[in-house]
GROMACS .gro file of C-alpha atoms in nm:
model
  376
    1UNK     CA    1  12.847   6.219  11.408
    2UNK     CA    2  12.651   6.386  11.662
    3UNK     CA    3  12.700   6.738  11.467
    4UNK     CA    4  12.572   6.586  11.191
    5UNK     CA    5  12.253   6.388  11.346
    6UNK     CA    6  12.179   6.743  11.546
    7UNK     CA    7  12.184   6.909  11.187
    8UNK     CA    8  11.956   6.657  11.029
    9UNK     CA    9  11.722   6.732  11.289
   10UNK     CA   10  11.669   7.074  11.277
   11UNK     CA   11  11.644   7.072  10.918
   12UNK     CA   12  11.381   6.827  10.899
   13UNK     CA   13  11.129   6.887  11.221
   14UNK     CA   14  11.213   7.231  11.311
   15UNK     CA   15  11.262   7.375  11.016
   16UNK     CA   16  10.951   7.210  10.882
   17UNK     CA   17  10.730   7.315  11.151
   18UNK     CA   18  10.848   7.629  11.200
   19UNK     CA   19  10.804   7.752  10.833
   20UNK     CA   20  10.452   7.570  10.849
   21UNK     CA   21  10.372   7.805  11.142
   22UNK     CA   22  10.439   8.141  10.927
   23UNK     CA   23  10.346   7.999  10.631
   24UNK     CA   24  10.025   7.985  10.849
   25UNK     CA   25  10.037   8.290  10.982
   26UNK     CA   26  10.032   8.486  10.674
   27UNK     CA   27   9.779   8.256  10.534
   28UNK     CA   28   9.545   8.381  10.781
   29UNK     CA   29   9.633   8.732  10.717
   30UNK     CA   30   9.583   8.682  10.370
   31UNK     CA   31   9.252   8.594  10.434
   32UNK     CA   32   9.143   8.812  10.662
   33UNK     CA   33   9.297   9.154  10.499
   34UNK     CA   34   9.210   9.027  10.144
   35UNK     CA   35   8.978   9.283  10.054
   36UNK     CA   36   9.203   9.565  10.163
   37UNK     CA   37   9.520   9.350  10.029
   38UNK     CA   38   9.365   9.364   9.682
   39UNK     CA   39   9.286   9.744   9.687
   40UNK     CA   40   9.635   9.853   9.794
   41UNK     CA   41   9.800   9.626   9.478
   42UNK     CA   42   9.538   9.749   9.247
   43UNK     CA   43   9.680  10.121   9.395
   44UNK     CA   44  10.001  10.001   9.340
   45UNK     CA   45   9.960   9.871   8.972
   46UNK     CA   46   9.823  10.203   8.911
   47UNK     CA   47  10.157  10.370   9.047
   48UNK     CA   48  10.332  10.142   8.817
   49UNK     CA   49  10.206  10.196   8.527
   50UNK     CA   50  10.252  10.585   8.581
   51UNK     CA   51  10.584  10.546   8.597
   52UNK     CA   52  10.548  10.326   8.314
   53UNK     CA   53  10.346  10.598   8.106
   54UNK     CA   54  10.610  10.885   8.223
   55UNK     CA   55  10.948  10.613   8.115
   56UNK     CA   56  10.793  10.530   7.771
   57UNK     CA   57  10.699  10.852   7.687
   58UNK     CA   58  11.035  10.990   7.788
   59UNK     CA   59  11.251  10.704   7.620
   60UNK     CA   60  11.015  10.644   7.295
   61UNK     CA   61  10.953  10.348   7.411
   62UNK     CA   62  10.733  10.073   7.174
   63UNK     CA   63  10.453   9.930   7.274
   64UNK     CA   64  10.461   9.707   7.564
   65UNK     CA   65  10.398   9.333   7.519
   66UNK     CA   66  10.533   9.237   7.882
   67UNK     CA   67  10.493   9.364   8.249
   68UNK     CA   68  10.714   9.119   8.430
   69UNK     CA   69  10.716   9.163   8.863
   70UNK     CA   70  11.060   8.957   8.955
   71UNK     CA   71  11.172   8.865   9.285
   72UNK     CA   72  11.510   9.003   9.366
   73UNK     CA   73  11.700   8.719   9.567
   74UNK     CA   74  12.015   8.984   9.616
   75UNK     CA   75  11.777   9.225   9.734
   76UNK     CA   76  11.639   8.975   9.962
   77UNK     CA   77  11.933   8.880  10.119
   78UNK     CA   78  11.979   9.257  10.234
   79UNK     CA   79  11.655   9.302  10.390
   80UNK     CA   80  11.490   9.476  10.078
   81UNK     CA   81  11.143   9.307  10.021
   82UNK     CA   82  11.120   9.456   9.692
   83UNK     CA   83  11.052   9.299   9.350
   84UNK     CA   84  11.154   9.487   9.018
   85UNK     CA   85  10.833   9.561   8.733
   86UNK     CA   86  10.984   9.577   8.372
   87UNK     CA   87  10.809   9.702   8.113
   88UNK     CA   88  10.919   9.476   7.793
   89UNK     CA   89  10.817   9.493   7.401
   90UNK     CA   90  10.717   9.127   7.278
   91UNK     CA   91  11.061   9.049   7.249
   92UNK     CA   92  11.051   9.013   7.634
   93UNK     CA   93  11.419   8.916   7.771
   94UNK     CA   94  11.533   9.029   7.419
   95UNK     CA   95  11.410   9.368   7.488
   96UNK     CA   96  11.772   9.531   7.580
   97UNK     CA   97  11.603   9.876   7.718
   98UNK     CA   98  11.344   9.805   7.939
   99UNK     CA   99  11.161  10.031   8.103
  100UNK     CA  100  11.199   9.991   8.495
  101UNK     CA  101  10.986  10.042   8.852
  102UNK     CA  102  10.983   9.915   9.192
  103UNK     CA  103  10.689   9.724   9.360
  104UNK     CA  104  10.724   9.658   9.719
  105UNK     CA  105  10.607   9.343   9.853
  106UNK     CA  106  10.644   9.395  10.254
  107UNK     CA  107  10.297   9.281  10.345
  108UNK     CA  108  10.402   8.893  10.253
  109UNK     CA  109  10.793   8.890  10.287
  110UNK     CA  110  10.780   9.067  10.641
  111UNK     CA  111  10.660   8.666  10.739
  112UNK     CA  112  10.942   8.506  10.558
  113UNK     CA  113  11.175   8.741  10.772
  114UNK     CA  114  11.004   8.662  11.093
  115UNK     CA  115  11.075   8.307  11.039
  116UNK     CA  116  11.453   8.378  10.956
  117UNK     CA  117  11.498   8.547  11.269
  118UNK     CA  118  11.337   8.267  11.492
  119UNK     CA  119  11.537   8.003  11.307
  120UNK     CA  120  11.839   8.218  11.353
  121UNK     CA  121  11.776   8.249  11.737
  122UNK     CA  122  11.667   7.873  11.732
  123UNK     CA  123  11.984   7.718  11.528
  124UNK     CA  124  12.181   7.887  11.841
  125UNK     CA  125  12.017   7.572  12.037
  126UNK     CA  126  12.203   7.339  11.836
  127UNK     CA  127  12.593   7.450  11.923
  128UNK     CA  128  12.718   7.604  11.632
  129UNK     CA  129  12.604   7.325  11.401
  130UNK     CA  130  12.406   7.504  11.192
  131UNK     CA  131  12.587   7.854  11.019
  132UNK     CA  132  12.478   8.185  10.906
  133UNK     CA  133  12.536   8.088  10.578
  134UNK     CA  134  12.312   7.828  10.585
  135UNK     CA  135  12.046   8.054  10.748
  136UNK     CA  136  12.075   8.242  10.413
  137UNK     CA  137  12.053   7.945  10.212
  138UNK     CA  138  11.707   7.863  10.380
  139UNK     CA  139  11.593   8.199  10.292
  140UNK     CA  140  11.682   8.204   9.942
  141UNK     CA  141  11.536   7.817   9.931
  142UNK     CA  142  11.197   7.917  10.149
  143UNK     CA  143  11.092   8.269   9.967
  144UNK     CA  144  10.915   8.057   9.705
  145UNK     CA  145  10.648   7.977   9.947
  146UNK     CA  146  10.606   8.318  10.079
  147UNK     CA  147  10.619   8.421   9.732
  148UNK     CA  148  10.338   8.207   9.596
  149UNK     CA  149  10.100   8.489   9.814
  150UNK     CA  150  10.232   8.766   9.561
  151UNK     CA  151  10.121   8.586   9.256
  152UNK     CA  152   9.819   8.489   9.424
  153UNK     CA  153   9.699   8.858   9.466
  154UNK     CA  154   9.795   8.987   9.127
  155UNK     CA  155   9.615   8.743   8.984
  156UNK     CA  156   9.313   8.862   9.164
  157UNK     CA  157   9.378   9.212   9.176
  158UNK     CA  158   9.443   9.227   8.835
  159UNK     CA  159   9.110   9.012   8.738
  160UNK     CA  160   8.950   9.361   8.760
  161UNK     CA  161   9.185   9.615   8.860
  162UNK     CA  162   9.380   9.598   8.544
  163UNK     CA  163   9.234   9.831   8.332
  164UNK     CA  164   9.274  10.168   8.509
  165UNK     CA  165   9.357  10.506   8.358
  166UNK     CA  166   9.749  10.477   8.350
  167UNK     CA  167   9.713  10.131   8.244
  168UNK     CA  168   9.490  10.266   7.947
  169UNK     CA  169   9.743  10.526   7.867
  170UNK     CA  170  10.034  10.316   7.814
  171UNK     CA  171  10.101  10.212   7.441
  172UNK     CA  172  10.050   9.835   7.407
  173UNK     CA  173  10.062   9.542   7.190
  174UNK     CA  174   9.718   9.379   7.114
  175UNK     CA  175   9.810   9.024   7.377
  176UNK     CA  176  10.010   9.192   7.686
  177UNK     CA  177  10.064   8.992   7.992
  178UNK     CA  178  10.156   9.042   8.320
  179UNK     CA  179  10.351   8.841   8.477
  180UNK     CA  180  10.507   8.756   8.812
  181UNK     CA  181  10.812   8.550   8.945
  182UNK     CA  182  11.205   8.582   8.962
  183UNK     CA  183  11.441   8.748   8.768
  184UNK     CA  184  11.542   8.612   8.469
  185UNK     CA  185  11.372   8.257   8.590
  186UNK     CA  186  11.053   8.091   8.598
  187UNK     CA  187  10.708   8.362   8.602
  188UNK     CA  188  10.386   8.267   8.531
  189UNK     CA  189  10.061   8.428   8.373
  190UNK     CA  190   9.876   8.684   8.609
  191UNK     CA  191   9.644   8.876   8.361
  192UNK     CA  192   9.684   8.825   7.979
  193UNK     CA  193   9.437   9.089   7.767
  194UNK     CA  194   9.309   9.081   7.427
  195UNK     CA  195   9.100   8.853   7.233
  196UNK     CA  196   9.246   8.522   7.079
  197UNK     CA  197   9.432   8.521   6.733
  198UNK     CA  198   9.255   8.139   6.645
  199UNK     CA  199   8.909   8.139   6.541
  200UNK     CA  200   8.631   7.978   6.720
  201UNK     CA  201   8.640   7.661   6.522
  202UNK     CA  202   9.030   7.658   6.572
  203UNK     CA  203   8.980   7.675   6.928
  204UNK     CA  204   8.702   7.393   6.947
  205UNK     CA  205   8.896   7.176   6.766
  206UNK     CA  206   9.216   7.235   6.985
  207UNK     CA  207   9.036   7.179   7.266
  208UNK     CA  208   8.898   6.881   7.166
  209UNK     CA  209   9.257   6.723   7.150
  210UNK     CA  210   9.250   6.747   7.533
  211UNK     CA  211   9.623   6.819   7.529
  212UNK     CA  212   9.771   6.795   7.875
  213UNK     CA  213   9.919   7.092   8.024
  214UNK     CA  214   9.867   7.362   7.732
  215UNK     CA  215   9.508   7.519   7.786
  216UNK     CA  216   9.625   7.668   8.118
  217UNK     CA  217   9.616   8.067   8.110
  218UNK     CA  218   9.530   8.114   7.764
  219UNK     CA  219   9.278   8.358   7.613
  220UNK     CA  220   8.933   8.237   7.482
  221UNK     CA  221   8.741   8.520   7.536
  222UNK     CA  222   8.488   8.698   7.321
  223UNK     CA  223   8.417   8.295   7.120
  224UNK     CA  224   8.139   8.120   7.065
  225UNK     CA  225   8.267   7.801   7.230
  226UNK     CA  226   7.905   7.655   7.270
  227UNK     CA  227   7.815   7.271   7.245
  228UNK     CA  228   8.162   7.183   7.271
  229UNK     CA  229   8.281   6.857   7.460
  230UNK     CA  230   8.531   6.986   7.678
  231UNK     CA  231   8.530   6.763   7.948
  232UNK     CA  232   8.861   6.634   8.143
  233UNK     CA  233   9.042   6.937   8.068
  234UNK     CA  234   9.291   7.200   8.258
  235UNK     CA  235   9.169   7.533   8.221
  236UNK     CA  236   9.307   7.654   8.536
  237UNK     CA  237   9.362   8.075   8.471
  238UNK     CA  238   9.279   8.063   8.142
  239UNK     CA  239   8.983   8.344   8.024
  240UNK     CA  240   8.674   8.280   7.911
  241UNK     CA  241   8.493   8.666   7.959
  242UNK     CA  242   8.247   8.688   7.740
  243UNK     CA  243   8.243   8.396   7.511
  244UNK     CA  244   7.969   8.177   7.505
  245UNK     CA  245   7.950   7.792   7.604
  246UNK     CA  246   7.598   7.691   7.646
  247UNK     CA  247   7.509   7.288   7.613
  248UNK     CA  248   7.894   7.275   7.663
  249UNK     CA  249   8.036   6.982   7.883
  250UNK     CA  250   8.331   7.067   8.107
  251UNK     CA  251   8.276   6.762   8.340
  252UNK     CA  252   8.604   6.705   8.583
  253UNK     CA  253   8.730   7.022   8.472
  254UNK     CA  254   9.038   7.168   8.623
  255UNK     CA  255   8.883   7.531   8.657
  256UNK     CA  256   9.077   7.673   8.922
  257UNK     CA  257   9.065   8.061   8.896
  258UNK     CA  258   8.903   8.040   8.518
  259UNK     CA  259   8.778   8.376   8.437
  260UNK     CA  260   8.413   8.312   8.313
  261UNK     CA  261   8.251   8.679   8.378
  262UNK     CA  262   7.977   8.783   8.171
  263UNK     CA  263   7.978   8.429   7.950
  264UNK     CA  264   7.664   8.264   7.860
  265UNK     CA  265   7.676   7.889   8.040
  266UNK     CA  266   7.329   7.800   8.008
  267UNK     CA  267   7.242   7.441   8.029
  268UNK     CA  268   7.642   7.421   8.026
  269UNK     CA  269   7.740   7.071   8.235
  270UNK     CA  270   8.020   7.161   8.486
  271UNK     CA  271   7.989   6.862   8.684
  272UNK     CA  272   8.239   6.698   8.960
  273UNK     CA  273   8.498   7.004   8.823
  274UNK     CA  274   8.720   7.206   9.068
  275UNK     CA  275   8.565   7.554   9.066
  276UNK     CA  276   8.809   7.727   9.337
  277UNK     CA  277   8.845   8.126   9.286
  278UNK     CA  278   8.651   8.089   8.942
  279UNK     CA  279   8.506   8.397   8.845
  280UNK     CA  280   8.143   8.362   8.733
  281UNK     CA  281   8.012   8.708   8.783
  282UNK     CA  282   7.744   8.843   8.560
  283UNK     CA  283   7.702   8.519   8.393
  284UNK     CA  284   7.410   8.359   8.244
  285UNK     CA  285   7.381   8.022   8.416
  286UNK     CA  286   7.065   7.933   8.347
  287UNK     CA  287   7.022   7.512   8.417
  288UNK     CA  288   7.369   7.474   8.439
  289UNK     CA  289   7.497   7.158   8.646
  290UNK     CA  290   7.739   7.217   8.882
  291UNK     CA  291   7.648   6.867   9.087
  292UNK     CA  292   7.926   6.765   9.339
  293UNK     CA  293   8.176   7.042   9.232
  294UNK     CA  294   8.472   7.159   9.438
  295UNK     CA  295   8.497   7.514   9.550
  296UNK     CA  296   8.551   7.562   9.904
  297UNK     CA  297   8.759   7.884   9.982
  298UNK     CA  298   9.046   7.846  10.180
  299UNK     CA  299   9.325   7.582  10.264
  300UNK     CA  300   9.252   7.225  10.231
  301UNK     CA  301   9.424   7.094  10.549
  302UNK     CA  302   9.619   7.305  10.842
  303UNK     CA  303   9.859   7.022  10.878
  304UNK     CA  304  10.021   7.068  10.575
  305UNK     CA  305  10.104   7.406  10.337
  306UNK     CA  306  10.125   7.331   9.971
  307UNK     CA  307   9.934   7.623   9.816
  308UNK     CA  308   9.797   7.958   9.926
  309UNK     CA  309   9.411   7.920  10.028
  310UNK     CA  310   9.188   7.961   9.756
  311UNK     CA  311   8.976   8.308   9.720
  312UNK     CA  312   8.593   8.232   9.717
  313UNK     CA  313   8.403   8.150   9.385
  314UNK     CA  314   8.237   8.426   9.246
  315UNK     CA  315   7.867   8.419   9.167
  316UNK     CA  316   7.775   8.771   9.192
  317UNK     CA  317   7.464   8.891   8.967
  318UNK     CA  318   7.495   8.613   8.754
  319UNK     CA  319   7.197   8.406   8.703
  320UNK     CA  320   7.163   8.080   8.852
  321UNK     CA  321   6.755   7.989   8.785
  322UNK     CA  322   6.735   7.653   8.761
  323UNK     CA  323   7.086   7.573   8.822
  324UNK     CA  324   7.201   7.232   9.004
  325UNK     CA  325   7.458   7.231   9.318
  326UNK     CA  326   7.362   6.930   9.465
  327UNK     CA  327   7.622   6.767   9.691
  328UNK     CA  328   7.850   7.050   9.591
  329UNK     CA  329   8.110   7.231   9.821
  330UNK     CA  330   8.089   7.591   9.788
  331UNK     CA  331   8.180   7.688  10.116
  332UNK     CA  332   8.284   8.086  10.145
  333UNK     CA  333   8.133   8.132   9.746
  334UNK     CA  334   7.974   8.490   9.666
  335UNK     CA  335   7.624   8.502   9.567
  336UNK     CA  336   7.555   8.819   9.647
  337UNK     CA  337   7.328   8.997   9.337
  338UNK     CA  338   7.247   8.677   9.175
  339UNK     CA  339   6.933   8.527   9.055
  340UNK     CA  340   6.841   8.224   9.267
  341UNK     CA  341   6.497   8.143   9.155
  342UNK     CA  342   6.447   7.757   9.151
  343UNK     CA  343   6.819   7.683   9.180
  344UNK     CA  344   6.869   7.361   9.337
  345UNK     CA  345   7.137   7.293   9.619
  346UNK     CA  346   7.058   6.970   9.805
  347UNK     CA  347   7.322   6.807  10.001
  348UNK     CA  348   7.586   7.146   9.931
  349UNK     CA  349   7.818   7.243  10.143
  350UNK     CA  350   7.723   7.649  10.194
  351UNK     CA  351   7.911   7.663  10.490
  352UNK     CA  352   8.053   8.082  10.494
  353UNK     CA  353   7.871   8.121  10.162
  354UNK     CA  354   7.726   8.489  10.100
  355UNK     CA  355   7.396   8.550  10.013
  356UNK     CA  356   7.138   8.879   9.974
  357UNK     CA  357   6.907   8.936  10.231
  358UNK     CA  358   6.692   9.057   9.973
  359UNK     CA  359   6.678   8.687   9.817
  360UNK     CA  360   6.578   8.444  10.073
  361UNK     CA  361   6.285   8.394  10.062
  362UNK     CA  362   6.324   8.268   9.727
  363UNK     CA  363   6.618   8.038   9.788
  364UNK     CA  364   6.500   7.702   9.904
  365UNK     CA  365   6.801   7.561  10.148
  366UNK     CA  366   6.783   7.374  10.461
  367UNK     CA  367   6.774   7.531  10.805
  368UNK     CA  368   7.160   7.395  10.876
  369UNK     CA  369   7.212   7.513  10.497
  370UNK     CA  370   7.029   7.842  10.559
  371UNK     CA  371   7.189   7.929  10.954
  372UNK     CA  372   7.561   7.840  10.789
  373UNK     CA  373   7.569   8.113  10.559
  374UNK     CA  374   7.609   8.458  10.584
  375UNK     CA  375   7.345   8.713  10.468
  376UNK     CA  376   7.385   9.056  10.366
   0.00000   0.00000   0.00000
């Protein structure tokens, strides 16, 4: 009995607080390294796809509908923090000769095997009660938070690092994805290129069913998506470069990470929507609303790890005259290059936000407003 209570209790407080605390750690190291986190996986991809190039050439390999990066449990279990890239035609797990490379994934798993070896010295504390074997099981279980930190940066590195000159030489269908998760299991969308196969009508009126849990990830870009009615929606991921939704409504939008760059939002309403990591560069935002969105950067609450901390919202060089951000929380958002000429943010949180220097004087914010964020 007193095995078993000793067991329950390092499974469910230390266990629990000691993942918390590396799940922390690398949080912060995400954070603070992001920049330079990003370039080396954008360095990386472009490794990749050489060997990519140099396989399909050398095989006669079709063109590639698939990159899939999969966690390698066995691997894992030996030490190796590595994650296999295949390079699949559309037929994806079909595809019976894949093309194969290595990506190495040390910067986040080195956290997940600092925690094993504390809980291994720890689980000595409680008399034999707890086994090597189920030290390993609570690896295997546990990677999928670690893991979540992977995804997280190929989604952002590949928001603009994608297209480099090994990735242009490989021979590809017209819709390839990346994608990132564990072998032969669940993976989700990282980058997806291409334009959409549905017209713009087709798309409006799809989206105007306000399906639950399908717009995620998808591709609208290059449409003319403008005075739609989009509002209550998931669009989470999905891309929108280039396509045009002015006069659109996407009130209480799910927009976490939506790829807008270089779209045309004027007078678009984006009201009380999650913004977090949504990419807005270059846009034309002209009298858009974005009144009491949410897009703070970071984690919601240090007591609790559910999801890596968001990456800022990005506003650089598009143009925001006349746009509204009252009562909004953009704390940590990018601004730097954009036009801020009568835009309007009364009550918003701008707490780490980045400005120009070169624009101040004509962005009208309070002093609190003006001394919380950082100019450069």
């Amino acid at each position: 009995m007193q095995t078993t209570v000793m067991s329950q209790l390092f499974y469910e407080r230390e266990v629990a607080q000691m993942r918390l605390r590396y799940l922390l750690a690398l949080e912060d190291y995400f954070q603070g390294n992001r920049e330079q986190l990003i370039r080396q996986f954008q360095q990386a991809f472009q490794q990749i796809c050489e060997q990519l190039v140099a396989q399909q050439i050398l095989q006669h390999k079709e063109p590639l509908g698939n990159i899939t990066i999969s966690l390698l449990r066995t691997e894992l279990l030996e030490g190796k923090f590595r994650y296999v890239v295949e390079g699949t035609t559309g037929k994806w797990f079909f595809d019976v000769a894949p093309i194969i490379t290595i990506y190495d994934a040390s910067w986040a798993l080195q956290f997940l095997a600092q925690y094993i070896v504390e809980l291994e010295k720890y689980s000595k504390v409680f008399a034999g009660t707890i086994s090597q074997l189920e030290i390993d099981g609570l690896k295997l279980q546990d990677v999928k938070y670690f893991h979540q930190y992977i995804a997280s940066l190929a989604r952002l590195a590949l928001r603009d690092g994608a297209v480099s000159t090994a990735y242009e030489q490989l021979e590809r269908e017209a819709n390839l994805e990346v994608r990132i998760g564990e072998f032969f299991d669940y993976s989700e969308t990282v980058y997806r290129e291409g334009t959409p196969t549905k017209t713009a009508d087709e798309i409006k009126a799809w989206l105007g069913e306000k399906l639950p849990n399908v717009y995620a990830y998808e591709n609208f870009r290059q449409l003319d998506l403008s005075n739609g009615m989009y509002n209550d929606i998931d669009l989470r991921y999905a891309f929108f470069e280039n396509s045009h939704l002015a006069n659109s409504e996407l009130c209480r939008c799910a927009l976490i990470g939506t790829d807008f760059a270089k779209g045309n939002l004027m007078n678009a309403n984006l009201s009380a929507s999650m913004i977090h990591e949504a990419n807005f560069s270059l846009c034309q935002l002209q009298g858009a609303n974005f009144q009491q969105v949410q897009g703070a950067v970071g984690l919601e609450s240090r007591q609790q790890w559910d999801m890596p901390g968001y990456y800022p919202v990005q506003f650089t060089g598009a143009n925001l005259e006349r746009a509204n951000f009252e009562r909004a929380d953009l704390r940590g958002a990018n601004f730097l290059g954009a036009n801020l000429y009568n835009t309007h943010f009364a009550g918003a949180n701008l707490e780490g936000a980045i400005f120009s220097k070169a624009a101040q004087p004509s962005i009208q914010l309070t002093a609190k407003q003006a001394a919380e964020a950082i100019w450069q």
